[in-house]
JSON list of C-alpha atoms in Angstrom, two decimals:
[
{"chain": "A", "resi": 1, "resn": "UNK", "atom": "CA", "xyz": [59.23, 131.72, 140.68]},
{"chain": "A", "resi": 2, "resn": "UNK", "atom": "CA", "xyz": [56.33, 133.65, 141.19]},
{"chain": "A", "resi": 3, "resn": "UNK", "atom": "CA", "xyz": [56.84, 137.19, 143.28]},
{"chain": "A", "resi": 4, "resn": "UNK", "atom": "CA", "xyz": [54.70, 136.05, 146.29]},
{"chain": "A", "resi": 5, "resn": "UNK", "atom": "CA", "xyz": [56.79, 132.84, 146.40]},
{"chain": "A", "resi": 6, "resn": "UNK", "atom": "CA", "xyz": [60.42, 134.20, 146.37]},
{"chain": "A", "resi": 7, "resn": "UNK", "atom": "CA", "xyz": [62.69, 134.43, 149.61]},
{"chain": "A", "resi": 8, "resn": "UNK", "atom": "CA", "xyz": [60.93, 131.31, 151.19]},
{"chain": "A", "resi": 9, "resn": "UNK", "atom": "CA", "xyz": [63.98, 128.75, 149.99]},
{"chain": "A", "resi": 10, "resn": "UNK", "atom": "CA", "xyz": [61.31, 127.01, 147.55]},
{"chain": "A", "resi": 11, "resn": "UNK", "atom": "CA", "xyz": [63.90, 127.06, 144.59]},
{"chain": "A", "resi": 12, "resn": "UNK", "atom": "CA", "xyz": [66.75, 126.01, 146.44]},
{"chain": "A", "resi": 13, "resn": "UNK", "atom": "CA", "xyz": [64.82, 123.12, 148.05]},
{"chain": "A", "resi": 14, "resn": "UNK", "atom": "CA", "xyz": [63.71, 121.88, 144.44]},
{"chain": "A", "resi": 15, "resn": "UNK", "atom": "CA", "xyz": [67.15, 122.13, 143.69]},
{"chain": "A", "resi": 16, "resn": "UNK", "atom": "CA", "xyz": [68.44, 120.41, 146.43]},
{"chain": "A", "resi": 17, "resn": "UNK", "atom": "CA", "xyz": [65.63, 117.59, 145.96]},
{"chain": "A", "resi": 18, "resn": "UNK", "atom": "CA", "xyz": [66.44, 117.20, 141.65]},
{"chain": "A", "resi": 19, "resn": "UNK", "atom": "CA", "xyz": [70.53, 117.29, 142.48]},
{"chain": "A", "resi": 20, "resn": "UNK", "atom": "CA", "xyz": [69.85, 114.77, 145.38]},
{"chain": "A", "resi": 21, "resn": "UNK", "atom": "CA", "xyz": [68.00, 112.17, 142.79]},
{"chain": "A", "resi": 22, "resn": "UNK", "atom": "CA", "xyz": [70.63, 112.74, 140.24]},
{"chain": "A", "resi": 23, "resn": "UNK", "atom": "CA", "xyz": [73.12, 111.69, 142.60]},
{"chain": "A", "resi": 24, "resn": "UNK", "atom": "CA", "xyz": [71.12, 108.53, 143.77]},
{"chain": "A", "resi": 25, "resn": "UNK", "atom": "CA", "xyz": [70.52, 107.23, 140.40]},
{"chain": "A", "resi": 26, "resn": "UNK", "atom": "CA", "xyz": [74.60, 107.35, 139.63]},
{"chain": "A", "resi": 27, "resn": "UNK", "atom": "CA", "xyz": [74.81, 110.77, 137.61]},
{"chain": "A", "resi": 28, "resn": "UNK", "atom": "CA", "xyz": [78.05, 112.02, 136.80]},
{"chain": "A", "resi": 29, "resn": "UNK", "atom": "CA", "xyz": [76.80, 115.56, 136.74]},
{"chain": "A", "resi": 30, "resn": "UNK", "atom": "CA", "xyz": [74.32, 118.23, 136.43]},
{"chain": "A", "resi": 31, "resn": "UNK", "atom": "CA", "xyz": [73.80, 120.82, 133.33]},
{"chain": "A", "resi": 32, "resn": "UNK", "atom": "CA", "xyz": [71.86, 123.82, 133.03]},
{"chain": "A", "resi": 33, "resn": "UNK", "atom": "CA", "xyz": [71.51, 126.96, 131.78]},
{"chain": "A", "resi": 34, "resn": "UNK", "atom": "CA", "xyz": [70.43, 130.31, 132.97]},
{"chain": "A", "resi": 35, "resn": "UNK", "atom": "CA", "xyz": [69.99, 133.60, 131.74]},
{"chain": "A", "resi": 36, "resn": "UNK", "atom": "CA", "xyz": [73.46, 135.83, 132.06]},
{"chain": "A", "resi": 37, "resn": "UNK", "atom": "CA", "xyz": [71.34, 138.27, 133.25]},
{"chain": "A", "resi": 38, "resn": "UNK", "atom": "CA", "xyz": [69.45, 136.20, 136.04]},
{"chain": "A", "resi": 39, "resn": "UNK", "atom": "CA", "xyz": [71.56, 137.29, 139.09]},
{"chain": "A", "resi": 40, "resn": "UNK", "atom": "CA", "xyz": [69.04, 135.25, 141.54]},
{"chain": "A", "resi": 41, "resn": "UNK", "atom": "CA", "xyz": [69.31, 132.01, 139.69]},
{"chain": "A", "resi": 42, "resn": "UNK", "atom": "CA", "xyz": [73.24, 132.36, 139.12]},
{"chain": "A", "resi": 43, "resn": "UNK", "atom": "CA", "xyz": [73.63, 133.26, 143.20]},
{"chain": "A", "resi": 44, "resn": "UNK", "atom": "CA", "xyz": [71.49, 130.34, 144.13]},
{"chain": "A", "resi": 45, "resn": "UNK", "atom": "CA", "xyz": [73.04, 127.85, 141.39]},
{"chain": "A", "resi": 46, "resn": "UNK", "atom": "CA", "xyz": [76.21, 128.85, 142.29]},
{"chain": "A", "resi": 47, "resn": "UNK", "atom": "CA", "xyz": [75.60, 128.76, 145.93]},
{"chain": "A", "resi": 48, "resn": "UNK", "atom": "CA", "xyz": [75.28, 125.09, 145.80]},
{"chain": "A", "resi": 49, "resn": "UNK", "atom": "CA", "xyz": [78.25, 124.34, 144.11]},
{"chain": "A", "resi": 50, "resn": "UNK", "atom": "CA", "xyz": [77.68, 124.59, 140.15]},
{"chain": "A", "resi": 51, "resn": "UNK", "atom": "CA", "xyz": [80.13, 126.57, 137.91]},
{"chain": "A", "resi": 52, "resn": "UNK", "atom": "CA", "xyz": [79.60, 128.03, 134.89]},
{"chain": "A", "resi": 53, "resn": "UNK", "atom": "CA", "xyz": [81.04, 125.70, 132.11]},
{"chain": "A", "resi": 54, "resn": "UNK", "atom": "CA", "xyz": [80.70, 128.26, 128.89]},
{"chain": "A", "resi": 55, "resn": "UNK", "atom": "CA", "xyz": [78.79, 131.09, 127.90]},
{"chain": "A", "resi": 56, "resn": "UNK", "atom": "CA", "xyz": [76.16, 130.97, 125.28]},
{"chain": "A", "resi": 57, "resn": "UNK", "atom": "CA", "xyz": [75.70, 133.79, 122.81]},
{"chain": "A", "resi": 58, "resn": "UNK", "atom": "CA", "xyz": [71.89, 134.96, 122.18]},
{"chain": "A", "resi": 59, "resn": "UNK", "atom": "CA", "xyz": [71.00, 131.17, 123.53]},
{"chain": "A", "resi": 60, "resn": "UNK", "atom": "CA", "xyz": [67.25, 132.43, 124.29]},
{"chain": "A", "resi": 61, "resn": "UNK", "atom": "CA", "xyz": [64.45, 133.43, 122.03]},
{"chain": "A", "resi": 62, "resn": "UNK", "atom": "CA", "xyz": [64.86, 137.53, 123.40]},
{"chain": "A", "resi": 63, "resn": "UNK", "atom": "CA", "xyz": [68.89, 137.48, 122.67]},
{"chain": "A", "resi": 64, "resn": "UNK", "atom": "CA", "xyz": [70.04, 137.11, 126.13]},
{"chain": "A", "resi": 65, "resn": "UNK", "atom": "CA", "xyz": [72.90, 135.45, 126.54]},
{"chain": "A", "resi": 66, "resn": "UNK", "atom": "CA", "xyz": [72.80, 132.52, 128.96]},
{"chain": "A", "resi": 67, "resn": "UNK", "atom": "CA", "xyz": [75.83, 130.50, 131.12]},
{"chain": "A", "resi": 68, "resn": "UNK", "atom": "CA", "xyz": [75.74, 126.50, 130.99]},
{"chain": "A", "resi": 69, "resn": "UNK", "atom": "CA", "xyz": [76.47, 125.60, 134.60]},
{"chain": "A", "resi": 70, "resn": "UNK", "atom": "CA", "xyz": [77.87, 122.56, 135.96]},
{"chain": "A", "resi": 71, "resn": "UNK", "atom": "CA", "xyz": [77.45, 120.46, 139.30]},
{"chain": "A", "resi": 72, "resn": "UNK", "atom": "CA", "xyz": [80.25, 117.28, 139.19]},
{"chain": "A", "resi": 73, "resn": "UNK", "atom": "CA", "xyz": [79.51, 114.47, 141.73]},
{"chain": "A", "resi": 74, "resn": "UNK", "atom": "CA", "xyz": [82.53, 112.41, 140.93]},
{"chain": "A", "resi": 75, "resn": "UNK", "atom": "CA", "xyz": [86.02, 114.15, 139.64]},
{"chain": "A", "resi": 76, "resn": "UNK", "atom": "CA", "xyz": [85.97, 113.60, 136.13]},
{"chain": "A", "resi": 77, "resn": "UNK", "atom": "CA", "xyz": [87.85, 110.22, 134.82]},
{"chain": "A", "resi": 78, "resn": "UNK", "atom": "CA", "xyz": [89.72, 112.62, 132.14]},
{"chain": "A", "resi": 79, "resn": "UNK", "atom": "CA", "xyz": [90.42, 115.54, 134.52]},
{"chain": "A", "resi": 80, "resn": "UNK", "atom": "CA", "xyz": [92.85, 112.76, 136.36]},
{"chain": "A", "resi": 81, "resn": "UNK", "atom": "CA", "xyz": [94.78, 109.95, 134.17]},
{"chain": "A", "resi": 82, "resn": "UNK", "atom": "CA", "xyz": [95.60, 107.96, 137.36]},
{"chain": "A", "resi": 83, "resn": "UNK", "atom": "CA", "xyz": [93.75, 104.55, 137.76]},
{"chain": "A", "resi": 84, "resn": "UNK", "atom": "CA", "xyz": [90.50, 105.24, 138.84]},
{"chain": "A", "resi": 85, "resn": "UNK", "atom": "CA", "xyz": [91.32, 103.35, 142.33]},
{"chain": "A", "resi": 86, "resn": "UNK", "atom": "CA", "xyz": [93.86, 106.50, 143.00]},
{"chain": "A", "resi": 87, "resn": "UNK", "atom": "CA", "xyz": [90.40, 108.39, 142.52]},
{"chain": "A", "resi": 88, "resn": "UNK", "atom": "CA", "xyz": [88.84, 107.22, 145.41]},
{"chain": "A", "resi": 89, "resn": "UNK", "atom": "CA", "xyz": [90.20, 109.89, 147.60]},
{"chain": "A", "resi": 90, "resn": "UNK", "atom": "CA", "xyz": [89.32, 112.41, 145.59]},
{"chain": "A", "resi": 91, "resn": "UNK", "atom": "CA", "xyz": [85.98, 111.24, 144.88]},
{"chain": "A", "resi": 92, "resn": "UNK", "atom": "CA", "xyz": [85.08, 111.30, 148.33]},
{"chain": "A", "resi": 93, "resn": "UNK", "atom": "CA", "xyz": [86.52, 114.72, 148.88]},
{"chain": "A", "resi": 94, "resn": "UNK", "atom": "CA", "xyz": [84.31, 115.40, 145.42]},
{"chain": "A", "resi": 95, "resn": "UNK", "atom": "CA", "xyz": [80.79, 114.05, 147.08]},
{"chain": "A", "resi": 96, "resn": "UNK", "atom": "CA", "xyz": [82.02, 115.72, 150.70]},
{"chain": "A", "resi": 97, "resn": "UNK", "atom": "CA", "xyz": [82.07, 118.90, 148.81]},
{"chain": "A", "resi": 98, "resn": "UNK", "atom": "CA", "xyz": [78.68, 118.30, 147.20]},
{"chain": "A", "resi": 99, "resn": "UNK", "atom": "CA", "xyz": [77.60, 117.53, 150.07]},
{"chain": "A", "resi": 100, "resn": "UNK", "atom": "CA", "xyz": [78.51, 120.41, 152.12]},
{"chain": "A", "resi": 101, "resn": "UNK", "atom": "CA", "xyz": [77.05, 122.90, 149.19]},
{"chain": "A", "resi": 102, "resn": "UNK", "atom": "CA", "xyz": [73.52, 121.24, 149.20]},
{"chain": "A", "resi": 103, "resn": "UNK", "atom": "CA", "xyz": [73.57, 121.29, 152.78]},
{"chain": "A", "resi": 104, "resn": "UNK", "atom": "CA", "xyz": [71.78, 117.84, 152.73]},
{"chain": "A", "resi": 105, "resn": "UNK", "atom": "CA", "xyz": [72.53, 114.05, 154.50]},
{"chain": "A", "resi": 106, "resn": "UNK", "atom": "CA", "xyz": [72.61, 111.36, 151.56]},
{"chain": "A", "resi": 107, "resn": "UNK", "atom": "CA", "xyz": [69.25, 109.77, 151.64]},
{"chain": "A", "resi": 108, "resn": "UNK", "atom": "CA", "xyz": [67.28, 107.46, 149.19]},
{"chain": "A", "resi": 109, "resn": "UNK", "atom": "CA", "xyz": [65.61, 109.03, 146.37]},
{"chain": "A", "resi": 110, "resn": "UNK", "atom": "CA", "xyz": [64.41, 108.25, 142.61]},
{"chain": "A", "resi": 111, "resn": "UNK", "atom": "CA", "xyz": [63.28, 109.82, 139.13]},
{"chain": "A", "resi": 112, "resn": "UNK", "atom": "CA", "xyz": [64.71, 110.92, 136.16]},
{"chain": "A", "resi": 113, "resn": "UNK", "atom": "CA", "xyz": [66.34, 114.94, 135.82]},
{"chain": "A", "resi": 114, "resn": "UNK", "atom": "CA", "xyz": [67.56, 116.28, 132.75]},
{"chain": "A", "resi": 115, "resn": "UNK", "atom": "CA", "xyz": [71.05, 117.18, 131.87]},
{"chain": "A", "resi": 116, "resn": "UNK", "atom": "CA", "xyz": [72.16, 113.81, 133.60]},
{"chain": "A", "resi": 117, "resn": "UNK", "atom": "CA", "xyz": [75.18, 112.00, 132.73]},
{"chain": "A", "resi": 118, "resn": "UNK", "atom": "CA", "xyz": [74.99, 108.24, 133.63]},
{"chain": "A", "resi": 119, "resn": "UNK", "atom": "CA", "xyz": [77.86, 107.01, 135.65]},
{"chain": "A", "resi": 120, "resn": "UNK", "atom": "CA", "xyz": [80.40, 104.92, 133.83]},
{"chain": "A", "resi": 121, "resn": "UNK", "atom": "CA", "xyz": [79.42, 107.07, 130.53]},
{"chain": "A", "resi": 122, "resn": "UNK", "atom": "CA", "xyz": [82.52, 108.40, 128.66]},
{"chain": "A", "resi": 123, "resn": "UNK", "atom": "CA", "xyz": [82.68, 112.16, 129.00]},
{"chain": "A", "resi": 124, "resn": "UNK", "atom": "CA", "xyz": [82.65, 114.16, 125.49]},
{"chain": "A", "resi": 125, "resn": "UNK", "atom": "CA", "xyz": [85.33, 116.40, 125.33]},
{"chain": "A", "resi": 126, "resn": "UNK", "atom": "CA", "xyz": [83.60, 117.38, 122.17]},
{"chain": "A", "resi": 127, "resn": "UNK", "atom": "CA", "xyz": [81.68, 120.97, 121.74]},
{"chain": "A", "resi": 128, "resn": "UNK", "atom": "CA", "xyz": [78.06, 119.70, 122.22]},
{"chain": "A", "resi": 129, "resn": "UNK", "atom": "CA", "xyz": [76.09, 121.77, 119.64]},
{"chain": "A", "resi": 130, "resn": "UNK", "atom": "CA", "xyz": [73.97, 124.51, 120.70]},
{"chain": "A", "resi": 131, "resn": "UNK", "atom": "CA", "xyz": [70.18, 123.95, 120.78]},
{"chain": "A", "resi": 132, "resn": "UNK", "atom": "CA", "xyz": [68.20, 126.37, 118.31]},
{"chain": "A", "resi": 133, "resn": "UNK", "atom": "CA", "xyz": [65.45, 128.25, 120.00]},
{"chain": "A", "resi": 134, "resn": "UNK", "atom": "CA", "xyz": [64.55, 130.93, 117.74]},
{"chain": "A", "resi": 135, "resn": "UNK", "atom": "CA", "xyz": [61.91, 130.11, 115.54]},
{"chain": "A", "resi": 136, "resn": "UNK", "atom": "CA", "xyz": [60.37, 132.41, 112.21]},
{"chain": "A", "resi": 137, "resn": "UNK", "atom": "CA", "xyz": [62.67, 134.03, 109.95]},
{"chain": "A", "resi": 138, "resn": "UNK", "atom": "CA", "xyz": [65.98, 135.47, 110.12]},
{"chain": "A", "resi": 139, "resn": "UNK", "atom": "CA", "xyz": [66.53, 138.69, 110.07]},
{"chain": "A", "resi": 140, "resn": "UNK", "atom": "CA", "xyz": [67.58, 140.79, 107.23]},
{"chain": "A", "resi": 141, "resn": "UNK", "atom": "CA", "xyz": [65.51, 138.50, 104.94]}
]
């Protein structure tokens, strides 16, 4: 966000508006990642309910480290092994808690945001592999 632009809730609201039309088109969750050092985005992210997932070793092109953050909507089917009905209750309390970190009243909304998990996907416990951004050569060579 540009300087002149910063402290007027503009980032949050985009936020708010992207997690809000995840939620309506049945994503699971939301996935991002910001720079370690990026106290502003890591308060705000944070603020509304993500939580950092894993840290990512030199992730960016300048050798920053970076956290992958996380925003659930619904409790995970393998965090719980009881019949997904048994979920219900916690589900709600899940999208209550959403709810009350975006500050927002469920509404109808549309579009596509990255990092989205469909609903009824299976969740990969599985490492997912770490996108390369460095380009050129390696060093030492």
């Amino acid at each position: 966000m540009e300087k002149p632009h910063r402290k007027r809730g503009i980032g949050r609201a985009l936020v708010v508006e992207i997690v809000e039309r995840m939620r309506a088109m049945s994503c699971d969750e939301v996935v991002l990642e910001t720079e370690l050092s990026n106290a502003s985005a890591l308060a705000l992210y944070e603020g509304l309910g993500f939580t950092r997932d894993k840290r990512l070793s030199r992730y960016y092109l300048n050798g920053g480290d970076a956290y992958r953050l996380k925003l659930w909507f619904t409790v995970p089917s393998w965090v719980d092994p009881a019949p997904a009905a048994a979920n219900s209750d916690a589900d709600a309390d899940a999208n209550a808690d959403v709810d009350a970190n975006l500050n927002v009243a469920g509404g109808d909304a549309g579009g596509v945001g990255a990092g989205a998990t469909a609903a009824g996907a299976a969740p990969s416990l599985a490492a997912e592999p770490k996108p390369s951004k460095r380009k050129g050569k390696k060093k030492g060579r």
